Amino acid sequence: MDSTYINEIRRQFPILNQQVYGKPLVYLDNAATTQKPLCVIDRERDYYLHENCNIHRGVHYLSQMATEAYENARRTVAAFIHAAAPHDIVFTRGTTESLNLLASSLGQLLIEENDKVLISAMEHHSNLVPWQQMLRQKKGQLLVCPMDDNGVLDLQRYETLLDEKPRIVSIAHISNTLGTINPIKEMIGMAHKHGIPVIVDGAQSIAHHYIDVQSLDCDFFVFSGHKMYAPMGIGGLYGKSDWLEKMPPYQFGGEMVDQVSFEATTFNKLPFKFEAGTPNVGAALGLESAVRFIESLDRNQIEAYESALLQRAVEQLSEIEGLRFIGQAAKRSGLVSFVIDGIHPYDLGTIIDKMGVAVRTGHHCAEPVMTRFGIPGTVRASFALYNTMEEVDVFVKAVKKAAAMLR
Ligand code: PMP
């Protein structure tokens, strides 16, 4: 893609235009969080300058304005992922809260003693620990679909695990450690043949790929705003209305109730039943701006461009002696994870940081993945639409230099 176009995009992210340790910042930690464009920052600021008010409660002007803006944001997010209705979107703090909500609420609805939940071997801790803890209370069992040495899930094993009748399947769309794009549509279809609902962890996919929850036919899709150019503290849970209607509330308090007495309480309709307390209105409006920002771009071109960034990084890193990629699926997205013989990822990350290059080192909140590959952690570079080919070159050069120093 044309570098003028990328430079125009970069201008909307002032944070990128700075030096660290006297070197231009090369930000390659986008899988952890993306930077925010001016339109998102401005929207949140405008809200606090002109519209701040608690929502759904007041009859006065500001409250009605803020309520309308918040509900518009819900409509925008629903349309963005092609949800059937705005009330299928529950605003949460992000992927982690959405998954905790599901483990608690869907767990209460579906899981009885000795029941099972199926996840994969490449899940983020957020899509592992909530299920594990909930199952402990029910004396249930976590089933784990294994992967091969390239970081590709074993679909034959998946089929046999479905025969064990798990009550819920919860799978990452894209692995935050390996970059693997899982064949979720196929996996959803397979689970549905057994009558099992499927949750998709979309934390790593929503900013980079078209998401159509109805075409995927997933029962739930969860995501974080801060990984899609929106503020921190906001994210979402999409659920098919049939499920959301049947599920019990997750948290109790204001807003999620209909009528309350000392003896009993009835609950509000969707989606408010799942939104107890005062929400992060400003961040929701920022999320709406982020969606509009993504929608304003040529998304096919952006997808191809991000894939070209990845390819360039992989090609150049392959030249480094003793470097081993962790995750080599044919279908990968947005990030490259690797280790170099005899060098601790943390040491490498610390040295290239001093060269201005920000990457993530460690287990990336996926310790079982590290155990599977027998490593303490990886170095992970993850890309976003504002990264340039030159930045990839600077990154690889920095890795080569650091590796030479550490050997
Ligand atoms: N799932 C995946 C695949 C992720 O990459 C992340 C964030 N690294 C999470 C869940 C958790 O997201 P958050 O911290 O925004 O709740």
Short mmCIF file of C-alpha atoms and ligand atoms in Angstrom, two decimals:
data_model
loop_
_atom_site.label_atom_id
_atom_site.label_comp_id
_atom_site.label_asym_id
_atom_site.label_seq_id
_atom_site.Cartn_x
_atom_site.Cartn_y
_atom_site.Cartn_z
CA MET A 1 0.00 0.00 0.00
CA ASP A 2 1.04 3.54 -0.76
CA SER A 3 3.32 4.98 1.94
CA THR A 4 1.59 8.39 1.68
CA TYR A 5 -1.63 6.69 2.76
CA ILE A 6 0.08 5.07 5.75
CA ASN A 7 1.73 8.37 6.68
CA GLU A 8 -1.66 10.05 6.58
CA ILE A 9 -2.97 7.39 8.94
CA ARG A 10 0.07 7.82 11.20
CA ARG A 11 -0.62 11.53 11.53
CA GLN A 12 -3.81 10.60 13.33
CA PHE A 13 -1.74 8.82 16.01
CA PRO A 14 0.45 11.53 17.56
CA ILE A 15 1.89 9.12 20.15
CA LEU A 16 3.80 7.36 17.37
CA ASN A 17 5.68 10.51 16.53
CA GLN A 18 8.02 10.52 19.51
CA GLN A 19 11.47 9.39 20.50
CA VAL A 20 12.35 6.98 23.27
CA TYR A 21 15.96 6.84 24.50
CA GLY A 22 16.71 9.33 21.71
CA LYS A 23 15.48 6.92 19.01
CA PRO A 24 12.24 7.08 17.00
CA LEU A 25 9.64 4.91 18.66
CA VAL A 26 8.84 1.72 16.75
CA TYR A 27 5.67 0.43 18.36
CA LEU A 28 5.18 -3.28 17.71
CA ASP A 29 3.11 -4.27 20.75
CA ASN A 30 -0.28 -3.90 19.13
CA ALA A 31 -1.57 -7.28 20.26
CA ALA A 32 -1.28 -5.97 23.84
CA THR A 33 -2.97 -2.69 23.00
CA THR A 34 -3.25 -0.47 19.96
CA GLN A 35 -2.64 3.26 19.99
CA LYS A 36 -5.57 5.64 19.71
CA PRO A 37 -6.30 8.03 16.83
CA LEU A 38 -7.18 11.68 17.48
CA CYS A 39 -10.84 11.11 16.63
CA VAL A 40 -11.13 8.63 19.52
CA ILE A 41 -9.26 10.85 21.98
CA ASP A 42 -11.32 13.88 20.90
CA ARG A 43 -14.60 12.03 21.22
CA GLU A 44 -13.91 10.99 24.79
CA ARG A 45 -12.70 14.49 25.65
CA ASP A 46 -15.77 16.08 24.06
CA TYR A 47 -18.00 13.84 26.10
CA TYR A 48 -16.42 15.09 29.33
CA LEU A 49 -16.37 18.69 28.08
CA HIS A 50 -19.99 18.86 26.96
CA GLU A 51 -22.09 15.76 27.61
CA ASN A 52 -20.98 14.05 30.82
CA CYS A 53 -23.93 12.67 32.71
CA ASN A 54 -25.23 9.46 34.15
CA ILE A 55 -27.40 7.66 31.64
CA HIS A 56 -30.83 5.98 31.51
CA ARG A 57 -31.87 7.83 34.67
CA GLY A 58 -32.34 11.56 34.34
CA VAL A 59 -35.14 13.38 32.58
CA HIS A 60 -32.91 16.38 32.06
CA TYR A 61 -31.23 17.42 28.83
CA LEU A 62 -27.68 16.18 29.48
CA SER A 63 -28.83 12.80 30.71
CA GLN A 64 -30.98 12.30 27.65
CA MET A 65 -28.15 13.38 25.34
CA ALA A 66 -25.68 11.03 26.99
CA THR A 67 -28.19 8.16 26.95
CA GLU A 68 -28.89 8.69 23.27
CA ALA A 69 -25.15 8.84 22.47
CA TYR A 70 -24.44 5.66 24.46
CA GLU A 71 -27.25 3.75 22.78
CA ASN A 72 -26.09 5.02 19.38
CA ALA A 73 -22.65 3.63 20.17
CA ARG A 74 -24.30 0.26 20.83
CA ARG A 75 -26.08 0.45 17.47
CA THR A 76 -22.79 1.27 15.72
CA VAL A 77 -20.95 -1.64 17.34
CA ALA A 78 -23.84 -4.01 16.55
CA ALA A 79 -23.77 -3.00 12.88
CA PHE A 80 -19.96 -3.29 12.78
CA ILE A 81 -20.03 -7.00 13.60
CA HIS A 82 -23.40 -7.52 11.91
CA ALA A 83 -25.34 -8.47 15.05
CA ALA A 84 -29.04 -9.06 14.45
CA ALA A 85 -30.06 -6.35 16.96
CA PRO A 86 -28.38 -3.69 19.15
CA HIS A 87 -29.62 -5.42 22.29
CA ASP A 88 -27.42 -8.40 21.37
CA ILE A 89 -24.45 -6.23 22.38
CA VAL A 90 -23.61 -5.95 26.08
CA PHE A 91 -20.96 -3.37 26.93
CA THR A 92 -18.32 -4.70 29.31
CA ARG A 93 -14.82 -3.66 30.37
CA GLY A 94 -13.38 -5.93 27.70
CA THR A 95 -12.70 -9.52 26.71
CA THR A 96 -11.76 -10.64 30.22
CA GLU A 97 -14.94 -9.32 31.78
CA SER A 98 -17.05 -10.73 28.93
CA LEU A 99 -15.56 -14.19 29.45
CA ASN A 100 -16.03 -13.99 33.22
CA LEU A 101 -19.64 -12.99 32.61
CA LEU A 102 -20.12 -16.03 30.39
CA ALA A 103 -18.34 -18.47 32.71
CA SER A 104 -20.54 -17.25 35.56
CA SER A 105 -23.89 -16.74 33.84
CA LEU A 106 -23.86 -19.28 30.99
CA GLY A 107 -22.08 -21.57 33.44
CA GLN A 108 -25.00 -21.31 35.88
CA LEU A 109 -27.45 -21.98 33.09
CA LEU A 110 -25.73 -24.97 31.50
CA ILE A 111 -23.17 -26.58 33.77
CA GLU A 112 -24.15 -29.24 36.25
CA GLU A 113 -21.98 -31.58 38.30
CA ASN A 114 -19.40 -33.47 36.24
CA ASP A 115 -20.11 -31.47 33.08
CA LYS A 116 -17.37 -30.42 30.66
CA VAL A 117 -16.24 -27.29 28.82
CA LEU A 118 -14.03 -27.48 25.71
CA ILE A 119 -11.33 -24.89 25.00
CA SER A 120 -8.13 -25.07 22.96
CA ALA A 121 -4.46 -25.43 23.84
CA MET A 122 -3.71 -21.88 22.67
CA GLU A 123 -6.13 -19.89 24.82
CA HIS A 124 -5.24 -16.70 26.65
CA HIS A 125 -5.57 -17.12 30.42
CA SER A 126 -8.80 -15.09 30.17
CA ASN A 127 -10.38 -17.93 28.23
CA LEU A 128 -9.01 -20.62 30.50
CA VAL A 129 -9.00 -19.58 34.15
CA PRO A 130 -12.68 -18.48 34.37
CA TRP A 131 -13.80 -21.89 33.00
CA GLN A 132 -11.33 -23.80 35.15
CA GLN A 133 -12.47 -22.05 38.33
CA MET A 134 -16.16 -22.40 37.53
CA LEU A 135 -15.69 -26.12 36.74
CA ARG A 136 -13.86 -26.69 40.02
CA GLN A 137 -16.99 -25.63 41.87
CA LYS A 138 -19.07 -28.06 39.80
CA LYS A 139 -16.55 -30.91 39.96
CA GLY A 140 -16.48 -30.65 36.18
CA GLN A 141 -13.70 -31.07 33.66
CA LEU A 142 -11.91 -28.81 31.21
CA LEU A 143 -11.31 -30.48 27.84
CA VAL A 144 -8.47 -29.07 25.75
CA CYS A 145 -8.18 -29.42 21.98
CA PRO A 146 -4.45 -29.96 21.24
CA MET A 147 -2.36 -28.31 18.54
CA ASP A 148 0.58 -29.45 16.43
CA ASP A 149 4.15 -28.10 16.37
CA ASN A 150 3.13 -25.35 13.94
CA GLY A 151 0.43 -24.10 16.30
CA VAL A 152 -2.48 -25.54 14.32
CA LEU A 153 -5.43 -27.07 16.15
CA ASP A 154 -6.08 -30.77 15.60
CA LEU A 155 -9.60 -30.84 14.20
CA GLN A 156 -9.84 -34.61 14.31
CA ARG A 157 -9.20 -34.49 18.05
CA TYR A 158 -11.68 -31.62 18.26
CA GLU A 159 -14.34 -33.89 16.74
CA THR A 160 -13.62 -36.68 19.24
CA LEU A 161 -13.68 -34.18 22.12
CA LEU A 162 -17.09 -32.97 20.94
CA ASP A 163 -18.24 -36.60 21.26
CA GLU A 164 -17.50 -36.26 24.98
CA LYS A 165 -20.45 -33.85 25.08
CA PRO A 166 -18.97 -30.65 26.51
CA ARG A 167 -21.75 -28.21 27.38
CA ILE A 168 -19.85 -25.18 26.01
CA VAL A 169 -17.03 -24.62 23.48
CA SER A 170 -14.90 -21.46 23.88
CA ILE A 171 -12.16 -20.79 21.32
CA ALA A 172 -9.88 -17.94 20.27
CA HIS A 173 -10.45 -16.64 16.76
CA ILE A 174 -6.75 -15.69 16.56
CA SER A 175 -4.06 -16.78 19.02
CA ASN A 176 -2.35 -13.85 20.73
CA THR A 177 0.84 -15.90 21.08
CA LEU A 178 1.08 -17.79 17.80
CA GLY A 179 -0.93 -15.64 15.40
CA THR A 180 -2.83 -18.73 14.22
CA ILE A 181 -6.18 -17.93 12.62
CA ASN A 182 -8.39 -20.77 13.74
CA PRO A 183 -11.04 -22.15 11.34
CA ILE A 184 -13.78 -20.96 13.66
CA LYS A 185 -16.63 -21.13 11.18
CA GLU A 186 -15.92 -24.80 10.60
CA MET A 187 -15.43 -25.39 14.34
CA ILE A 188 -18.73 -23.65 15.14
CA GLY A 189 -20.52 -25.80 12.55
CA MET A 190 -19.02 -28.97 14.02
CA ALA A 191 -20.05 -28.02 17.59
CA HIS A 192 -23.55 -27.08 16.48
CA LYS A 193 -24.02 -30.55 14.95
CA HIS A 194 -23.69 -31.77 18.55
CA GLY A 195 -26.00 -29.00 19.80
CA ILE A 196 -23.18 -27.25 21.68
CA PRO A 197 -23.01 -23.41 21.87
CA VAL A 198 -19.76 -21.72 20.84
CA ILE A 199 -18.04 -18.65 22.26
CA VAL A 200 -15.45 -16.91 20.07
CA ASP A 201 -12.71 -14.88 21.75
CA GLY A 202 -12.29 -12.14 19.16
CA ALA A 203 -9.75 -10.01 21.08
CA GLN A 204 -7.11 -10.43 18.36
CA SER A 205 -9.34 -10.48 15.31
CA ILE A 206 -11.83 -7.65 15.53
CA ALA A 207 -9.41 -4.85 14.56
CA HIS A 208 -7.89 -6.72 11.64
CA HIS A 209 -10.60 -8.79 9.94
CA TYR A 210 -14.23 -8.41 8.92
CA ILE A 211 -16.43 -9.97 11.58
CA ASP A 212 -19.93 -11.09 10.75
CA VAL A 213 -21.34 -12.85 13.78
CA GLN A 214 -24.44 -14.01 11.93
CA SER A 215 -22.48 -15.54 9.09
CA LEU A 216 -20.11 -17.20 11.58
CA ASP A 217 -23.20 -18.33 13.48
CA CYS A 218 -21.29 -18.11 16.77
CA ASP A 219 -23.46 -18.00 19.87
CA PHE A 220 -21.19 -15.44 21.54
CA PHE A 221 -18.35 -13.19 20.40
CA VAL A 222 -16.23 -11.22 22.89
CA PHE A 223 -13.76 -8.39 22.32
CA SER A 224 -11.81 -5.48 23.84
CA GLY A 225 -12.03 -1.89 22.61
CA HIS A 226 -8.42 -1.08 23.45
CA LYS A 227 -7.15 -3.62 20.90
CA MET A 228 -9.14 -1.91 18.13
CA TYR A 229 -7.97 1.71 18.52
CA ALA A 230 -10.57 2.51 21.20
CA PRO A 231 -10.04 3.52 24.84
CA MET A 232 -9.26 1.07 27.61
CA GLY A 233 -12.06 0.03 29.94
CA ILE A 234 -14.63 -0.73 27.25
CA GLY A 235 -15.39 -3.83 25.22
CA GLY A 236 -18.25 -6.07 24.45
CA LEU A 237 -20.08 -9.29 24.49
CA TYR A 238 -22.24 -10.25 21.54
CA GLY A 239 -24.75 -12.99 22.26
CA LYS A 240 -27.67 -14.44 20.38
CA SER A 241 -30.80 -13.03 22.03
CA ASP A 242 -32.17 -16.50 22.76
CA TRP A 243 -29.18 -17.23 24.96
CA LEU A 244 -29.01 -13.80 26.59
CA GLU A 245 -32.72 -14.00 27.47
CA LYS A 246 -32.25 -17.35 29.19
CA MET A 247 -29.04 -16.46 31.05
CA PRO A 248 -29.20 -15.18 34.65
CA PRO A 249 -27.68 -11.76 35.47
CA TYR A 250 -23.96 -11.61 36.17
CA GLN A 251 -23.84 -8.67 38.58
CA PHE A 252 -26.61 -7.09 40.59
CA GLY A 253 -27.33 -3.45 41.40
CA GLY A 254 -28.71 -0.38 39.72
CA GLU A 255 -29.81 -0.33 36.09
CA MET A 256 -30.12 -4.09 35.67
CA VAL A 257 -33.36 -4.26 37.67
CA ASP A 258 -36.99 -3.78 36.77
CA GLN A 259 -38.80 -3.78 40.13
CA VAL A 260 -37.21 -4.14 43.55
CA SER A 261 -38.68 -4.81 46.98
CA PHE A 262 -37.13 -6.28 50.10
CA GLU A 263 -38.69 -9.60 49.21
CA ALA A 264 -37.90 -9.93 45.51
CA THR A 265 -36.46 -8.33 42.37
CA THR A 266 -37.36 -8.57 38.72
CA PHE A 267 -34.73 -7.84 36.11
CA ASN A 268 -34.49 -5.34 33.28
CA LYS A 269 -34.74 -6.33 29.61
CA LEU A 270 -31.75 -6.92 27.34
CA PRO A 271 -29.07 -5.71 27.25
CA PHE A 272 -29.49 -3.79 30.52
CA LYS A 273 -29.95 -7.00 32.51
CA PHE A 274 -26.18 -7.47 32.08
CA GLU A 275 -25.08 -3.88 32.64
CA ALA A 276 -25.28 -3.32 36.38
CA GLY A 277 -24.09 0.05 37.65
CA THR A 278 -22.81 3.14 35.86
CA PRO A 279 -21.05 2.18 32.62
CA ASN A 280 -18.00 3.79 31.03
CA VAL A 281 -20.00 6.08 28.75
CA GLY A 282 -17.06 8.17 27.53
CA ALA A 283 -15.13 5.05 26.50
CA ALA A 284 -18.18 3.62 24.73
CA LEU A 285 -18.35 6.81 22.65
CA GLY A 286 -14.63 6.46 21.98
CA LEU A 287 -15.28 2.89 20.84
CA GLU A 288 -17.92 4.16 18.45
CA SER A 289 -15.36 6.60 16.99
CA ALA A 290 -12.83 3.78 16.65
CA VAL A 291 -15.37 1.73 14.72
CA ARG A 292 -16.06 4.68 12.43
CA PHE A 293 -12.30 5.12 11.99
CA ILE A 294 -11.84 1.47 10.95
CA GLU A 295 -14.87 1.65 8.68
CA SER A 296 -13.48 4.73 6.95
CA LEU A 297 -10.50 2.72 5.68
CA ASP A 298 -10.23 0.29 2.82
CA ARG A 299 -10.31 -2.78 5.01
CA ASN A 300 -9.33 -5.34 2.38
CA GLN A 301 -6.29 -3.25 1.58
CA ILE A 302 -5.43 -2.86 5.27
CA GLU A 303 -5.70 -6.62 5.79
CA ALA A 304 -3.36 -7.23 2.84
CA TYR A 305 -0.97 -4.56 4.10
CA GLU A 306 -0.77 -6.00 7.62
CA SER A 307 -0.14 -9.39 6.09
CA ALA A 308 2.70 -7.91 3.99
CA LEU A 309 4.26 -6.41 7.16
CA LEU A 310 4.17 -9.84 8.76
CA GLN A 311 5.64 -11.53 5.71
CA ARG A 312 8.52 -9.06 5.55
CA ALA A 313 9.29 -9.59 9.25
CA VAL A 314 9.16 -13.39 8.87
CA GLU A 315 11.39 -13.36 5.78
CA GLN A 316 14.05 -11.20 7.39
CA LEU A 317 13.96 -12.89 10.79
CA SER A 318 14.44 -16.28 9.09
CA GLU A 319 17.99 -15.19 8.22
CA ILE A 320 18.96 -15.09 11.91
CA GLU A 321 20.91 -18.14 13.04
CA GLY A 322 19.28 -20.13 15.82
CA LEU A 323 15.96 -18.33 15.52
CA ARG A 324 12.88 -20.50 15.90
CA PHE A 325 9.39 -19.26 15.13
CA ILE A 326 6.75 -20.26 17.65
CA GLY A 327 3.62 -20.57 15.55
CA GLN A 328 3.95 -21.32 11.87
CA ALA A 329 0.38 -21.94 10.80
CA ALA A 330 -0.33 -21.38 7.12
CA LYS A 331 -3.13 -19.02 8.15
CA ARG A 332 -1.61 -16.39 10.43
CA SER A 333 -2.40 -12.87 11.31
CA GLY A 334 -0.74 -9.78 12.61
CA LEU A 335 2.10 -11.08 14.76
CA VAL A 336 5.30 -13.03 14.87
CA SER A 337 6.57 -14.91 17.94
CA PHE A 338 10.05 -16.39 18.20
CA VAL A 339 12.93 -17.54 20.38
CA ILE A 340 16.66 -17.50 19.66
CA ASP A 341 18.91 -20.32 20.89
CA GLY A 342 20.74 -19.47 24.09
CA ILE A 343 19.11 -16.04 24.48
CA HIS A 344 16.39 -15.26 27.00
CA PRO A 345 13.47 -13.40 25.36
CA TYR A 346 13.46 -10.90 28.21
CA ASP A 347 17.12 -9.94 27.58
CA LEU A 348 16.48 -9.49 23.89
CA GLY A 349 13.38 -7.37 24.52
CA THR A 350 15.24 -5.17 27.00
CA ILE A 351 18.08 -4.47 24.59
CA ILE A 352 15.93 -3.66 21.58
CA ASP A 353 13.79 -1.41 23.78
CA LYS A 354 16.86 0.78 24.18
CA MET A 355 16.95 0.98 20.39
CA GLY A 356 13.42 2.38 20.43
CA VAL A 357 11.67 -0.87 19.50
CA ALA A 358 8.70 -1.88 21.66
CA VAL A 359 7.88 -5.59 21.53
CA ARG A 360 6.38 -7.94 24.08
CA THR A 361 8.41 -10.62 25.80
CA GLY A 362 7.24 -13.39 28.08
CA HIS A 363 4.41 -15.89 28.15
CA HIS A 364 1.77 -13.46 26.81
CA CYS A 365 -0.79 -14.67 29.36
CA ALA A 366 -0.74 -18.11 27.75
CA GLU A 367 1.53 -20.17 29.99
CA PRO A 368 0.25 -23.56 28.73
CA VAL A 369 1.40 -22.57 25.22
CA MET A 370 4.92 -22.00 26.55
CA THR A 371 4.80 -25.35 28.34
CA ARG A 372 3.64 -27.03 25.11
CA PHE A 373 6.68 -25.67 23.26
CA GLY A 374 9.06 -26.16 26.20
CA ILE A 375 10.14 -22.51 26.38
CA PRO A 376 10.00 -19.82 29.09
CA GLY A 377 8.53 -17.23 26.74
CA THR A 378 8.85 -15.65 23.32
CA VAL A 379 9.62 -12.31 21.75
CA ARG A 380 6.45 -11.15 20.03
CA ALA A 381 6.15 -8.35 17.49
CA SER A 382 2.59 -7.49 16.57
CA PHE A 383 1.51 -5.16 13.79
CA ALA A 384 -1.19 -2.59 13.17
CA LEU A 385 -2.22 -0.54 10.18
CA TYR A 386 0.04 2.40 11.11
CA ASN A 387 3.27 0.37 11.10
CA THR A 388 5.59 0.84 8.17
CA MET A 389 7.89 -1.45 6.20
CA GLU A 390 10.80 0.69 7.44
CA GLU A 391 9.79 -0.03 11.02
CA VAL A 392 9.91 -3.75 10.28
CA ASP A 393 13.45 -3.27 8.97
CA VAL A 394 14.48 -1.31 12.07
CA PHE A 395 13.01 -4.03 14.27
CA VAL A 396 14.84 -6.88 12.51
CA LYS A 397 18.11 -4.93 12.49
CA ALA A 398 17.70 -4.34 16.24
CA VAL A 399 17.07 -8.06 16.85
CA LYS A 400 20.18 -8.98 14.84
CA LYS A 401 22.31 -6.50 16.76
CA ALA A 402 20.96 -7.60 20.15
CA ALA A 403 21.44 -11.28 19.29
CA ALA A 404 25.08 -10.60 18.33
CA MET A 405 25.60 -8.79 21.64
CA LEU A 406 24.03 -11.55 23.71
CA ARG A 407 25.81 -14.48 22.09
N1 PMP B 1 -8.01 -13.09 24.73
C1 PMP B 1 -7.02 -12.83 23.87
C2 PMP B 1 -6.85 -13.72 22.67
C3 PMP B 1 -6.18 -11.74 24.08
O1 PMP B 1 -5.19 -11.48 23.21
C4 PMP B 1 -6.38 -10.92 25.21
C5 PMP B 1 -5.47 -9.74 25.51
N2 PMP B 1 -4.12 -10.00 25.36
C6 PMP B 1 -7.44 -11.22 26.07
C7 PMP B 1 -8.22 -12.32 25.81
C8 PMP B 1 -7.73 -10.38 27.27
O2 PMP B 1 -8.13 -9.10 26.86
P1 PMP B 1 -8.32 -7.91 27.90
O3 PMP B 1 -7.08 -7.86 28.73
O4 PMP B 1 -8.49 -6.71 27.02
O5 PMP B 1 -9.53 -8.21 28.70
#
